[in-house]
Coordinates of C-alpha atoms in Angstrom, one line a residue:
Chain A
M349 CA -6.2 -11.1 -7.6
G350 CA -3.6 -9.9 -4.6
E351 CA -1.9 -6.1 -4.0
F352 CA 0.9 -7.8 -3.6
D353 CA 1.0 -10.3 -5.7
L354 CA -0.1 -7.4 -8.5
I355 CA 3.3 -5.3 -7.5
E356 CA 5.5 -8.5 -7.7
R357 CA 4.0 -9.0 -11.1
L358 CA 5.2 -5.0 -11.2
R359 CA 8.6 -5.8 -10.6
E360 CA 9.6 -8.4 -12.3
R361 CA 8.0 -7.1 -15.5
F362 CA 8.8 -3.2 -15.5
G363 CA 11.5 -4.0 -13.3
L364 CA 9.4 -1.5 -10.9
E365 CA 11.4 -0.2 -7.4
I366 CA 8.9 -0.8 -4.7
G367 CA 11.4 -2.2 -1.9
D368 CA 11.2 0.3 0.3
D369 CA 8.1 2.7 1.7
A370 CA 9.4 5.7 -0.2
A371 CA 11.9 5.7 -3.1
I372 CA 15.4 7.4 -3.0
T373 CA 16.5 10.1 -5.2
V374 CA 19.3 13.0 -5.4
P375 CA 18.0 15.6 -7.2
G376 CA 21.0 18.0 -7.0
G377 CA 19.3 20.5 -9.0
A378 CA 15.7 22.2 -8.9
T379 CA 12.6 19.6 -9.7
A380 CA 9.2 20.2 -10.7
T381 CA 6.2 18.5 -9.5
S382 CA 2.8 17.9 -11.0
V383 CA 0.1 15.5 -10.2
D384 CA -3.1 14.1 -12.5
A385 CA -6.1 11.5 -12.1
L386 CA -7.4 9.9 -14.8
V387 CA -10.9 8.3 -14.0
D388 CA -13.1 6.2 -15.9
G389 CA -16.4 8.2 -16.6
V390 CA -14.8 11.2 -16.4
H391 CA -10.9 11.3 -18.2
F392 CA -11.8 8.6 -20.6
R393 CA -14.5 5.7 -21.3
R394 CA -12.9 2.0 -20.5
K395 CA -15.4 1.0 -22.9
W396 CA -13.8 2.5 -25.9
T397 CA -10.4 2.8 -24.6
P398 CA -7.7 0.4 -25.1
L399 CA -6.0 -0.8 -21.9
R400 CA -2.5 0.3 -23.2
A401 CA -4.0 3.2 -24.2
I402 CA -5.3 4.2 -20.7
G403 CA -1.8 3.9 -19.9
H404 CA -0.4 6.0 -21.8
K405 CA -2.8 8.5 -21.4
A406 CA -2.5 9.3 -17.6
L407 CA 1.5 9.0 -18.2
A408 CA 1.1 11.5 -20.8
A409 CA -1.1 14.8 -19.2
S410 CA 1.4 14.5 -16.4
L411 CA 4.1 15.0 -18.4
S412 CA 2.5 17.2 -20.4
D413 CA 2.8 19.6 -17.2
L414 CA 6.2 19.3 -17.1
A415 CA 7.2 20.4 -20.6
A416 CA 5.1 23.2 -20.0
M417 CA 7.6 24.3 -17.2
A418 CA 10.2 22.7 -19.1
A419 CA 11.1 20.4 -17.6
E420 CA 13.5 17.4 -18.0
P421 CA 11.1 14.8 -16.9
G422 CA 12.4 12.4 -13.7
E423 CA 10.8 10.2 -12.2
A424 CA 7.3 8.6 -12.1
Y425 CA 5.0 7.7 -9.3
V426 CA 1.5 5.4 -10.2
V427 CA -2.0 5.4 -8.2
L428 CA -3.5 2.3 -9.9
G429 CA -7.4 2.3 -8.0
V430 CA -8.7 -1.1 -9.7
P431 CA -12.2 -1.8 -10.3
E432 CA -13.5 -5.7 -8.9
D433 CA -13.9 -6.2 -12.6
L434 CA -10.3 -5.6 -14.1
S435 CA -8.4 -8.9 -13.8
E436 CA -4.1 -8.8 -13.5
P437 CA -3.4 -8.9 -17.3
D438 CA -5.7 -6.2 -17.6
C439 CA -3.5 -3.9 -15.4
L440 CA -0.1 -5.4 -17.0
E441 CA -1.3 -4.1 -19.6
I442 CA -2.8 -0.4 -18.0
Y443 CA 1.2 -0.8 -17.1
E444 CA 2.4 -1.6 -20.5
G445 CA 1.5 1.6 -22.2
I446 CA 2.8 3.6 -19.3
D447 CA 5.9 1.9 -19.9
A448 CA 6.6 2.0 -23.3
L449 CA 6.0 6.2 -22.6
A450 CA 8.0 5.9 -19.8
R451 CA 10.5 4.5 -21.7
E452 CA 10.4 6.7 -24.9
T453 CA 10.5 10.0 -22.3
Q454 CA 13.7 8.1 -20.3
T455 CA 11.0 8.6 -16.6
Q456 CA 12.0 6.6 -14.5
L457 CA 9.4 4.8 -13.0
A458 CA 9.6 4.6 -9.6
G459 CA 6.5 3.7 -7.4
G460 CA 3.5 3.7 -6.7
D461 CA 0.4 2.1 -5.2
V462 CA -2.7 0.1 -5.7
S463 CA -6.0 0.0 -4.0
R464 CA -8.9 -0.9 -5.0
A465 CA -11.9 1.6 -6.1
P466 CA -15.2 1.8 -7.9
A467 CA -14.0 3.0 -10.8
L468 CA -10.4 2.6 -12.7
T469 CA -8.2 5.6 -11.5
L470 CA -5.1 6.3 -12.0
S471 CA -3.1 9.2 -10.8
V472 CA 0.1 9.5 -12.0
T473 CA 2.7 12.1 -9.9
V474 CA 5.6 12.8 -11.7
V475 CA 8.9 15.5 -11.3
G476 CA 11.2 17.2 -13.8
H477 CA 14.7 18.4 -13.2
A478 CA 16.4 21.5 -13.8
A479 CA 19.9 23.1 -13.2
D480 CA 17.9 25.6 -11.5
P481 CA 14.6 27.1 -10.1
A482 CA 15.1 29.4 -13.0
S483 CA 15.4 27.2 -15.9
F484 CA 11.7 26.5 -15.3
V485 CA 9.4 28.0 -17.7
R486 CA 6.0 29.7 -15.5
R487 CA 2.9 30.3 -16.6
S488 CA 3.6 34.5 -15.0
G489 CA 6.4 35.6 -17.0
A490 CA 4.3 37.1 -19.9
G491 CA 4.7 41.0 -20.5
P492 CA 3.2 42.9 -23.0
G493 CA 4.9 43.1 -26.3
D494 CA 5.3 39.3 -26.7
A495 CA 4.1 37.4 -29.0
L496 CA 1.3 34.4 -28.4
A497 CA 2.7 31.4 -30.1
L498 CA 1.2 28.0 -30.4
T499 CA 2.8 24.7 -31.5
G500 CA 1.0 22.1 -34.1
E501 CA -2.6 22.1 -34.3
L502 CA -5.3 21.8 -32.3
G503 CA -9.5 20.6 -31.6
G504 CA -7.8 16.9 -33.1
A505 CA -8.2 15.5 -28.8
A506 CA -11.9 17.1 -29.3
A507 CA -12.6 15.6 -32.3
G508 CA -11.4 12.4 -32.1
L509 CA -13.7 11.9 -28.8
L510 CA -17.0 13.1 -30.7
L511 CA -15.8 9.8 -32.9
L512 CA -15.3 7.7 -30.4
E513 CA -19.0 9.0 -28.9
R514 CA -20.3 8.5 -32.2
P515 CA -18.6 6.0 -35.1
D516 CA -21.3 7.2 -37.5
L517 CA -19.5 10.7 -38.2
A518 CA -16.8 9.0 -39.3
A519 CA -18.0 9.0 -42.9
S520 CA -17.3 12.5 -42.6
V521 CA -13.9 12.7 -42.7
G522 CA -13.1 9.1 -44.0
K523 CA -10.5 6.1 -42.1
D524 CA -7.3 7.7 -42.1
V525 CA -8.3 11.0 -40.6
A526 CA -10.7 9.4 -38.5
A527 CA -8.2 7.1 -37.1
R528 CA -5.5 9.9 -36.4
L529 CA -8.3 11.7 -34.7
R530 CA -9.1 9.4 -32.6
A531 CA -5.1 8.6 -31.5
R532 CA -5.3 12.3 -30.6
Q533 CA -8.2 11.1 -27.8
L534 CA -6.6 8.2 -26.8
E535 CA -2.2 9.0 -27.0
P536 CA -1.8 12.3 -27.2
A537 CA 1.8 12.8 -26.8
P538 CA 3.6 15.5 -24.9
R539 CA 5.6 18.0 -26.1
L540 CA 8.9 17.5 -23.6
A541 CA 11.2 18.3 -27.0
A542 CA 9.6 21.3 -27.5
A543 CA 9.1 23.2 -24.7
R544 CA 12.8 22.5 -23.6
A545 CA 13.8 24.4 -26.9
L546 CA 11.1 27.3 -26.5
A547 CA 12.6 28.0 -22.7
A548 CA 16.1 27.5 -24.4
A549 CA 14.9 30.6 -27.5
G550 CA 13.7 32.4 -24.4
A551 CA 10.1 31.8 -24.3
T552 CA 8.9 33.6 -20.9
A553 CA 5.7 32.2 -19.7
M554 CA 3.8 28.7 -21.1
I555 CA 0.9 26.6 -20.2
D556 CA 0.0 23.6 -21.7
V557 CA -3.4 23.5 -23.7
S558 CA -5.2 20.1 -21.5
D559 CA -8.5 22.7 -20.2
G560 CA -8.9 23.8 -24.3
L561 CA -6.8 27.1 -25.9
A562 CA -9.4 29.9 -24.3
A563 CA -9.4 28.2 -20.6
D564 CA -5.3 28.1 -20.3
A565 CA -5.0 31.2 -22.1
A566 CA -6.7 33.2 -19.6
H567 CA -4.9 31.3 -17.2
L568 CA -1.6 32.1 -18.1
A569 CA -3.3 35.8 -18.4
A570 CA -4.4 35.8 -14.9
A571 CA -1.0 34.2 -13.7
S572 CA 1.0 37.0 -15.9
G573 CA -0.5 40.2 -15.0
V574 CA -1.6 41.0 -18.3
G575 CA -4.5 40.7 -21.6
L576 CA -3.6 37.9 -24.3
E577 CA -5.2 39.2 -28.2
I578 CA -6.0 35.5 -30.1
D579 CA -6.0 35.6 -33.8
V580 CA -8.7 32.5 -34.0
E581 CA -8.2 32.2 -37.6
K582 CA -4.0 31.9 -37.8
A583 CA -4.4 28.6 -35.2
P584 CA -3.8 25.6 -37.3
I585 CA -7.0 23.4 -37.5
Q586 CA -6.4 19.7 -37.2
P587 CA -7.2 18.0 -40.8
G588 CA -10.8 17.0 -40.4
V589 CA -11.7 18.1 -37.3
A590 CA -13.1 21.2 -39.2
E591 CA -15.4 18.3 -42.0
L592 CA -16.7 16.8 -38.7
A593 CA -17.6 19.6 -36.3
E594 CA -19.4 20.0 -39.5
A595 CA -21.1 16.2 -39.8
A596 CA -21.4 16.4 -36.4
G597 CA -23.3 20.1 -36.6
V598 CA -21.7 22.0 -34.0
A599 CA -18.9 24.9 -34.5
V600 CA -15.4 24.1 -35.2
T601 CA -14.1 26.9 -32.3
D602 CA -16.0 25.1 -29.8
L603 CA -13.9 21.8 -30.7
T604 CA -10.2 24.3 -31.5
L605 CA -11.1 26.8 -28.5
G606 CA -13.0 25.0 -26.4
G607 CA -11.9 21.0 -26.2
G608 CA -9.1 19.9 -23.8
E609 CA -6.7 17.4 -24.2
D610 CA -4.6 18.4 -27.5
Y611 CA -1.4 19.3 -25.2
E612 CA -0.1 21.6 -27.2
L613 CA 1.8 24.4 -25.2
L614 CA 0.6 28.6 -25.7
V615 CA 3.6 30.4 -25.1
A616 CA 4.7 34.0 -24.8
V617 CA 8.2 34.6 -26.7
P618 CA 9.7 38.0 -27.3
T619 CA 9.0 39.2 -30.6
E620 CA 12.8 39.0 -31.5
A621 CA 13.2 35.0 -30.7
L622 CA 10.3 34.5 -32.7
G623 CA 12.3 33.2 -35.6
P624 CA 14.6 30.9 -33.8
A625 CA 11.9 29.2 -30.9
A626 CA 10.2 28.5 -34.7
A627 CA 13.8 27.2 -35.9
A628 CA 13.7 24.9 -32.7
V629 CA 10.9 24.0 -32.1
R630 CA 11.0 22.7 -35.9
A631 CA 14.1 20.5 -35.2
A632 CA 12.5 19.1 -32.2
G633 CA 9.6 18.2 -34.4
A634 CA 6.7 20.6 -34.1
E635 CA 5.9 23.6 -35.7
L636 CA 5.4 26.9 -34.1
T637 CA 2.4 29.3 -35.4
T638 CA 2.5 33.2 -34.3
I639 CA -1.5 33.8 -33.3
G640 CA -1.6 36.4 -31.6
A641 CA -0.3 38.9 -29.0
V642 CA 0.6 39.5 -25.0
I643 CA -1.3 43.5 -24.3
E644 CA -1.1 45.6 -21.2
G645 CA -4.9 44.5 -19.6
A646 CA -6.6 41.5 -18.3
G647 CA -7.8 39.0 -20.3
I648 CA -8.3 37.4 -23.0
R649 CA -9.7 38.7 -26.8
L650 CA -10.4 35.9 -29.0
E651 CA -11.3 37.4 -32.9
G652 CA -12.7 35.7 -35.3
P653 CA -13.0 36.9 -39.1
D654 CA -16.4 38.8 -38.1
G655 CA -15.4 40.0 -34.9
S656 CA -14.6 39.0 -31.3
I657 CA -15.5 35.0 -30.7
E658 CA -17.0 34.4 -26.9
P659 CA -14.7 32.5 -25.5
P660 CA -16.3 28.5 -24.9
P661 CA -16.2 27.2 -21.3
G662 CA -12.9 25.1 -20.7
Y663 CA -13.0 21.5 -19.1
D664 CA -13.6 21.7 -15.9
Q665 CA -13.7 18.3 -14.4
L666 CA -16.0 19.4 -11.6
R667 CA -18.7 20.7 -14.1
T668 CA -18.1 17.9 -16.3
P669 CA -21.0 14.7 -15.8
A670 CA -19.7 11.9 -14.8
S671 CA -20.9 9.2 -16.9
P672 CA -23.1 9.4 -19.7
Chain B
M1059 CA -19.5 23.6 -7.7
G1060 CA -16.5 24.3 -10.3
E1061 CA -13.0 22.8 -10.7
F1062 CA -11.3 26.6 -10.7
D1063 CA -13.4 28.0 -8.3
L1064 CA -13.1 25.1 -5.7
I1065 CA -9.0 25.7 -6.4
E1066 CA -9.9 29.4 -5.7
R1067 CA -11.3 28.5 -2.4
L1068 CA -8.0 26.7 -1.6
R1069 CA -5.6 28.8 -2.7
E1070 CA -7.1 32.1 -0.1
R1071 CA -8.1 29.5 2.8
F1072 CA -5.0 27.3 2.8
G1073 CA -2.6 29.0 0.8
L1074 CA -2.1 26.4 -2.2
E1075 CA 0.3 27.8 -4.7
I1076 CA -1.6 26.4 -7.1
G1077 CA 0.2 28.9 -9.8
D1078 CA 1.5 26.5 -12.4
D1079 CA 1.2 23.0 -14.0
A1080 CA 3.7 22.0 -11.4
A1081 CA 5.1 23.4 -8.7
I1082 CA 8.8 24.1 -7.7
T1083 CA 11.2 23.2 -5.3
V1084 CA 14.8 22.7 -4.9
P1085 CA 15.6 20.1 -2.5
G1086 CA 19.5 20.6 -1.7
G1087 CA 20.0 17.0 -0.5
A1088 CA 18.5 13.8 -0.9
T1089 CA 14.7 12.8 -1.4
A1090 CA 12.3 10.1 -0.4
T1091 CA 8.5 10.2 -2.9
S1092 CA 6.1 7.9 -1.7
V1093 CA 2.5 8.7 -2.8
D1094 CA -0.7 6.7 -1.3
A1095 CA -4.2 6.6 -2.1
L1096 CA -6.9 6.8 0.6
V1097 CA -11.1 5.5 -1.4
D1098 CA -13.9 5.5 0.3
G1099 CA -15.0 2.5 0.8
V1100 CA -11.6 0.3 1.2
H1101 CA -9.9 2.6 3.8
F1102 CA -12.4 4.8 5.8
R1103 CA -16.0 4.8 5.3
R1104 CA -17.7 7.9 4.8
K1105 CA -20.9 7.8 6.8
W1106 CA -18.5 7.2 9.8
T1107 CA -15.7 9.0 9.3
P1108 CA -15.6 12.7 9.7
L1109 CA -14.5 14.8 7.2
R1110 CA -11.6 17.1 8.9
A1111 CA -11.0 13.0 10.2
I1112 CA -10.3 11.2 6.4
G1113 CA -8.0 14.6 5.0
H1114 CA -5.9 14.0 8.5
K1115 CA -6.6 10.2 7.5
A1116 CA -4.9 10.6 4.0
L1117 CA -2.3 12.4 4.8
A1118 CA -0.9 11.2 7.5
A1119 CA -0.8 7.3 6.0
S1120 CA 1.6 9.0 3.3
L1121 CA 3.8 10.8 5.9
S1122 CA 3.7 7.3 7.5
D1123 CA 6.1 6.4 5.0
L1124 CA 8.1 9.0 5.3
A1125 CA 8.8 8.0 9.0
A1126 CA 9.6 4.8 8.5
M1127 CA 12.3 6.1 5.9
A1128 CA 13.5 8.4 8.6
A1129 CA 12.9 11.5 5.9
E1130 CA 11.9 14.6 7.0
P1131 CA 8.5 15.9 5.5
G1132 CA 8.8 18.3 3.0
E1133 CA 5.9 18.9 0.2
A1134 CA 2.6 17.3 0.0
Y1135 CA 0.4 17.1 -3.4
V1136 CA -2.8 16.1 -2.9
V1137 CA -5.5 14.9 -5.6
L1138 CA -9.2 15.0 -4.0
G1139 CA -11.5 12.8 -5.9
V1140 CA -14.8 14.5 -5.9
P1141 CA -18.2 11.9 -5.5
E1142 CA -21.4 14.3 -7.1
D1143 CA -22.8 14.3 -3.3
L1144 CA -19.5 16.0 -1.4
S1145 CA -19.9 19.4 -1.9
E1146 CA -17.4 22.3 -1.4
P1147 CA -18.3 23.5 2.3
D1148 CA -17.2 19.6 2.4
C1149 CA -14.3 19.4 0.0
L1150 CA -13.1 22.3 2.4
E1151 CA -13.8 20.5 5.1
I1152 CA -11.1 17.8 4.6
Y1153 CA -8.6 20.0 3.1
E1154 CA -8.6 21.9 6.7
G1155 CA -7.9 18.3 8.4
I1156 CA -5.0 17.8 5.8
D1157 CA -4.0 21.2 7.0
A1158 CA -4.2 20.9 10.6
L1159 CA -1.4 18.0 10.5
A1160 CA 1.0 19.0 7.5
R1161 CA 1.4 22.7 10.2
E1162 CA 1.5 20.5 12.7
T1163 CA 4.2 18.2 10.7
Q1164 CA 6.0 21.0 8.9
T1165 CA 4.9 20.0 5.5
Q1166 CA 4.1 21.9 2.9
L1167 CA 0.8 21.2 0.6
A1168 CA 2.5 21.9 -2.9
G1169 CA -0.2 21.3 -5.4
G1170 CA -2.3 19.1 -6.0
D1171 CA -5.6 17.8 -8.6
V1172 CA -9.3 17.5 -8.2
S1173 CA -11.6 15.2 -10.1
R1174 CA -14.9 14.1 -10.2
A1175 CA -14.9 10.2 -9.1
P1176 CA -17.0 8.2 -8.6
A1177 CA -16.4 7.3 -4.7
L1178 CA -14.3 10.2 -2.8
T1179 CA -10.8 9.3 -2.8
L1180 CA -7.8 11.1 -2.0
S1181 CA -4.5 10.9 -3.5
V1182 CA -1.8 12.3 -1.9
T1183 CA 1.9 11.9 -2.5
V1184 CA 4.7 13.1 -0.3
V1185 CA 8.2 14.2 -0.7
G1186 CA 10.6 13.8 2.4
H1187 CA 14.4 15.2 3.0
A1188 CA 17.7 14.6 4.1
A1189 CA 21.2 15.6 3.4
D1190 CA 22.0 12.0 1.5
P1191 CA 20.7 9.5 0.7
A1192 CA 23.3 7.7 3.8
S1193 CA 20.6 9.2 6.2
F1194 CA 17.0 7.4 5.2
V1195 CA 17.3 3.7 6.7
R1196 CA 15.5 1.4 4.1
R1197 CA 13.9 -2.3 4.4
S1198 CA 17.0 -3.3 3.4
G1199 CA 19.6 -3.0 6.4
A1200 CA 18.6 -5.7 9.9
G1201 CA 21.4 -7.9 10.1
P1202 CA 21.2 -11.3 12.1
G1203 CA 22.3 -10.4 15.8
D1204 CA 19.8 -7.1 14.9
A1205 CA 17.2 -6.5 18.1
L1206 CA 13.6 -5.9 16.7
A1207 CA 12.0 -3.1 18.4
L1208 CA 8.4 -1.6 18.2
T1209 CA 7.0 2.4 18.8
G1210 CA 3.7 1.9 20.8
E1211 CA 1.2 -0.3 20.7
L1212 CA -0.3 -2.3 18.6
G1213 CA -4.0 -3.2 18.0
G1214 CA -5.7 0.2 18.6
A1215 CA -6.4 1.0 15.0
A1216 CA -8.4 -1.8 14.2
A1217 CA -10.0 -1.8 17.7
G1218 CA -11.6 1.4 16.6
L1219 CA -12.3 0.1 13.0
L1220 CA -14.5 -2.8 15.0
L1221 CA -16.3 0.1 17.0
L1222 CA -17.4 1.8 14.5
E1223 CA -18.7 -0.7 12.3
R1224 CA -20.5 -2.2 16.3
P1225 CA -20.9 0.5 18.4
D1226 CA -22.5 -1.5 20.6
L1227 CA -19.3 -3.2 22.0
A1228 CA -18.7 0.0 23.1
A1229 CA -20.0 -1.1 26.3
S1230 CA -17.3 -3.6 27.0
V1231 CA -14.4 -1.1 27.0
G1232 CA -15.9 2.3 28.3
K1233 CA -16.9 5.0 27.2
D1234 CA -12.7 6.8 27.5
V1235 CA -11.4 3.6 25.9
A1236 CA -13.4 3.8 23.2
A1237 CA -12.5 7.6 22.3
R1238 CA -9.2 6.9 22.0
L1239 CA -9.6 3.7 20.5
R1240 CA -11.4 5.4 17.6
A1241 CA -9.3 8.1 17.6
R1242 CA -6.5 5.8 16.8
Q1243 CA -8.4 5.4 13.8
L1244 CA -9.6 7.8 12.6
E1245 CA -7.1 9.9 13.2
P1246 CA -3.7 8.0 13.1
A1247 CA -0.1 10.1 13.8
P1248 CA 2.8 9.6 11.9
R1249 CA 5.6 8.7 14.2
L1250 CA 7.7 11.3 12.2
A1251 CA 10.0 12.5 15.2
A1252 CA 10.7 8.7 16.9
A1253 CA 11.5 8.0 13.8
R1254 CA 14.4 10.2 12.9
A1255 CA 15.7 9.6 16.7
L1256 CA 15.8 5.9 15.9
A1257 CA 17.9 6.6 13.1
A1258 CA 20.3 8.8 14.8
A1259 CA 20.5 5.7 17.4
G1260 CA 21.9 3.3 14.6
A1261 CA 18.7 1.7 13.7
T1262 CA 19.1 -0.3 10.2
A1263 CA 16.1 -1.3 9.0
M1264 CA 12.7 0.0 9.8
I1265 CA 9.0 -0.1 8.0
D1266 CA 5.7 1.2 9.2
V1267 CA 3.0 -1.2 9.8
S1268 CA 0.3 0.0 7.5
D1269 CA -0.5 -3.7 6.7
G1270 CA -0.3 -5.3 10.4
L1271 CA 2.7 -6.4 12.5
A1272 CA 2.8 -9.7 10.9
A1273 CA 2.9 -8.6 7.3
D1274 CA 5.0 -5.5 7.4
A1275 CA 7.7 -7.9 9.6
A1276 CA 7.1 -10.4 7.0
H1277 CA 8.3 -7.4 4.0
L1278 CA 11.3 -6.4 6.0
A1279 CA 12.5 -9.7 6.4
A1280 CA 12.2 -10.4 3.0
A1281 CA 13.6 -7.5 2.4
S1282 CA 17.0 -7.3 4.4
G1283 CA 17.7 -11.0 3.2
V1284 CA 17.0 -12.3 6.8
G1285 CA 14.5 -13.8 9.0
L1286 CA 12.3 -12.7 12.0
E1287 CA 12.0 -14.0 15.4
I1288 CA 9.0 -12.4 16.9
D1289 CA 7.8 -12.8 21.1
V1290 CA 4.5 -12.0 20.5
E1291 CA 3.7 -11.4 24.1
K1292 CA 6.0 -8.1 24.6
A1293 CA 4.5 -6.3 21.6
P1294 CA 2.8 -3.8 24.2
I1295 CA -2.0 -4.2 23.3
Q1296 CA -3.5 -0.4 23.0
P1297 CA -5.5 -1.1 26.6
G1298 CA -9.2 -2.2 25.9
V1299 CA -8.0 -3.8 22.3
A1300 CA -7.9 -7.3 24.7
E1301 CA -11.6 -6.9 26.2
L1302 CA -12.5 -5.4 22.6
A1303 CA -11.6 -8.3 21.1
E1304 CA -12.8 -10.7 23.8
A1305 CA -16.5 -9.1 23.5
A1306 CA -16.5 -9.3 19.8
G1307 CA -15.4 -12.8 19.7
V1308 CA -12.0 -12.3 17.9
A1309 CA -8.7 -13.5 18.8
V1310 CA -7.0 -10.7 20.2
T1311 CA -4.4 -11.9 17.8
D1312 CA -6.2 -10.9 14.9
L1313 CA -6.3 -6.8 15.9
T1314 CA -2.6 -6.8 17.2
L1315 CA -0.6 -8.7 14.1
G1316 CA -2.9 -8.7 11.6
G1317 CA -5.0 -5.8 11.7
G1318 CA -2.9 -2.4 10.4
E1319 CA -3.5 0.9 10.4
D1320 CA -1.6 1.5 13.6
Y1321 CA 1.2 3.7 12.0
E1322 CA 3.9 2.4 14.3
L1323 CA 7.3 1.2 13.4
L1324 CA 9.1 -1.7 13.6
V1325 CA 12.9 -1.5 13.2
A1326 CA 16.4 -3.5 13.7
V1327 CA 18.7 -2.0 15.7
P1328 CA 21.7 -3.2 16.6
T1329 CA 21.6 -4.7 20.4
E1330 CA 24.1 -2.1 21.9
A1331 CA 22.4 0.6 20.2
L1332 CA 19.4 -0.1 22.4
G1333 CA 19.6 1.9 25.0
P1334 CA 20.3 4.7 23.4
A1335 CA 17.5 4.4 20.9
A1336 CA 14.7 3.8 23.7
A1337 CA 16.1 7.2 25.7
A1338 CA 15.4 9.0 21.6
V1339 CA 12.4 7.3 21.2
R1340 CA 10.8 8.3 24.5
A1341 CA 12.6 11.6 24.0
A1342 CA 10.5 12.0 21.2
G1343 CA 6.9 11.3 22.3
A1344 CA 7.5 6.9 22.4
E1345 CA 8.0 4.4 24.0
L1346 CA 10.6 1.3 22.2
T1347 CA 10.1 -2.2 23.0
T1348 CA 12.2 -5.1 22.4
I1349 CA 9.9 -7.4 20.6
G1350 CA 12.6 -10.1 18.7
A1351 CA 15.5 -10.7 17.2
V1352 CA 16.2 -10.7 13.4
I1353 CA 18.2 -13.7 13.0
E1354 CA 19.9 -15.7 9.7
G1355 CA 17.3 -17.5 7.2
A1356 CA 14.2 -15.7 6.0
G1357 CA 10.8 -14.9 6.6
I1358 CA 8.9 -14.8 10.4
R1359 CA 8.4 -16.9 13.0
L1360 CA 5.9 -15.7 15.7
E1361 CA 6.7 -17.2 19.4
G1362 CA 3.3 -16.9 22.0
P1363 CA 2.6 -18.4 25.5
D1364 CA 2.4 -21.6 23.7
G1365 CA 4.1 -22.0 20.6
S1366 CA 4.3 -21.0 17.7
I1367 CA 1.4 -18.5 15.9
E1368 CA 0.1 -18.9 12.1
P1369 CA 0.6 -15.3 10.8
P1370 CA -2.6 -13.6 10.7
P1371 CA -2.9 -12.4 6.8
G1372 CA -1.9 -8.6 7.0
Y1373 CA -4.0 -5.7 4.6
D1374 CA -4.3 -6.0 1.1
Q1375 CA -5.8 -3.5 0.0
L1376 CA -7.3 -5.1 -3.7
R1377 CA -8.7 -8.5 -1.6
T1378 CA -9.7 -6.9 1.0
P1379 CA -13.6 -6.2 0.1
A1380 CA -14.7 -2.9 -1.4
S1381 CA -17.7 -2.6 0.0
P1382 CA -20.2 -3.8 3.3

């Protein structure tokens, strides 16, 4: 397989326009740009991840950052790092996963690069759009008195990873639940529509839960210069997560608060806007749950049934071991 | 070293604003976006490349794509893939190289990502700007009758790589010339100012010489639907390249036509605009040399002193062996 052959196949199959040194766009408003890298052995394991899912997840992780800004997806640029044992059909299958999610989210695959690499690596740059910069929701706008809310359910992605590492645990939750948990890990769905609904409803600050609720809440608190009080029992847990945690002998909160990659949205909303916000999120296909409040101060306080909970460490891309 | 510690250091040292999930800009015109990845063992060798130069080269390669479009550099987004044996000071030194070139070219370091990776990897997305899409120079505008011209000199980067691989060859060219050849490989300079001068002078098509003159000329010919006739003897060769080729027992044309990474510009210019174009490029600090012509047809014809020359293969990121 040669670089230019692969690029030619990508052009044929996915209509990728790679005819110039750079891709031309006319944004006509404000843009939000984010880049995320996925590396085999760090963010996924090739041995248990279908190639399509690898492509899907790489784009999903980047689009989730656009969701956190309430941006309209625009263009994606994909860098594929190809190890020696990855064939041209393998590369095309990865792109199938990227292309399917791009179509679903109306993201244009506008360009990219391919390179030899020691491990399969995907680095995806996404550009999102809005009429003006003020239309984006940032991490920094939360104010004391705002409610803190969460889309969807937590723990599924971490539980799915546990199931991939230890397939023997599947019996503890049953086949269907196990499949849903694995899918949550392998093919996450960025909350793009819910995010725009939240922005329209008056969200003051937002972040996607990619590193774990505790870590991401701390990021939002720091950026807004506020404290966050979270009633842990109120955060919805994906079915099967508690049972799986028990079977695996780990704390449920390790999966729900520490596990990243659920790609739900943590959002600060003025209390009077909570009702309309929840209705708008429901219309966008998700549930919104109030899980706490924004307070004066700094840092996060996690309240459990028996008092304060020590925050589990979030996902740290450099501390996490690179390979089993 | 942790991910968030490193990000905090980057924020302190380089003023990187990584406070949101995406970086907000208001382009106010047209944008050109390009992404390039550099992988240790493929595009550089860590063992003989200073860390600052690695950072410099990663940004330079991406900026050269913007130069090829005659874009004004805007923002850069850097993904750093960090192997286990790279320390935090090492990472900061790489960023020193990125930051220095960013300042020199007025490129804003707007965001990025860091991740564990099996080999040092830099993936740099750059966004360039212009008043409108028509201001960009594309690969596709060359027409029969245009002159084909080249900025600067060829072969230096390939010769520099040869010297890094075989330091014993340095004696054949002398210390100063060898240093200049190595610098050409390690710290390439994107031709941003010359590119904008060429665009203003009426360039019809442009590409940067990153894969080798022969390969890149073929790309330009294909995109424009024309043939290119190149008088190989007219292309300026960097001092020392011929002597080094002889000492190494390789053909000079392997370095000048096949060697990539010179990051000069190959440009089609209407003949009547050649004079003003050369003057404008000189004012931008480079020389412009006419090396051929755009003709009807397809593909490239390389004419040497003894007739046609078979084009050497260009740099192919997937065919090039990953490691020595």
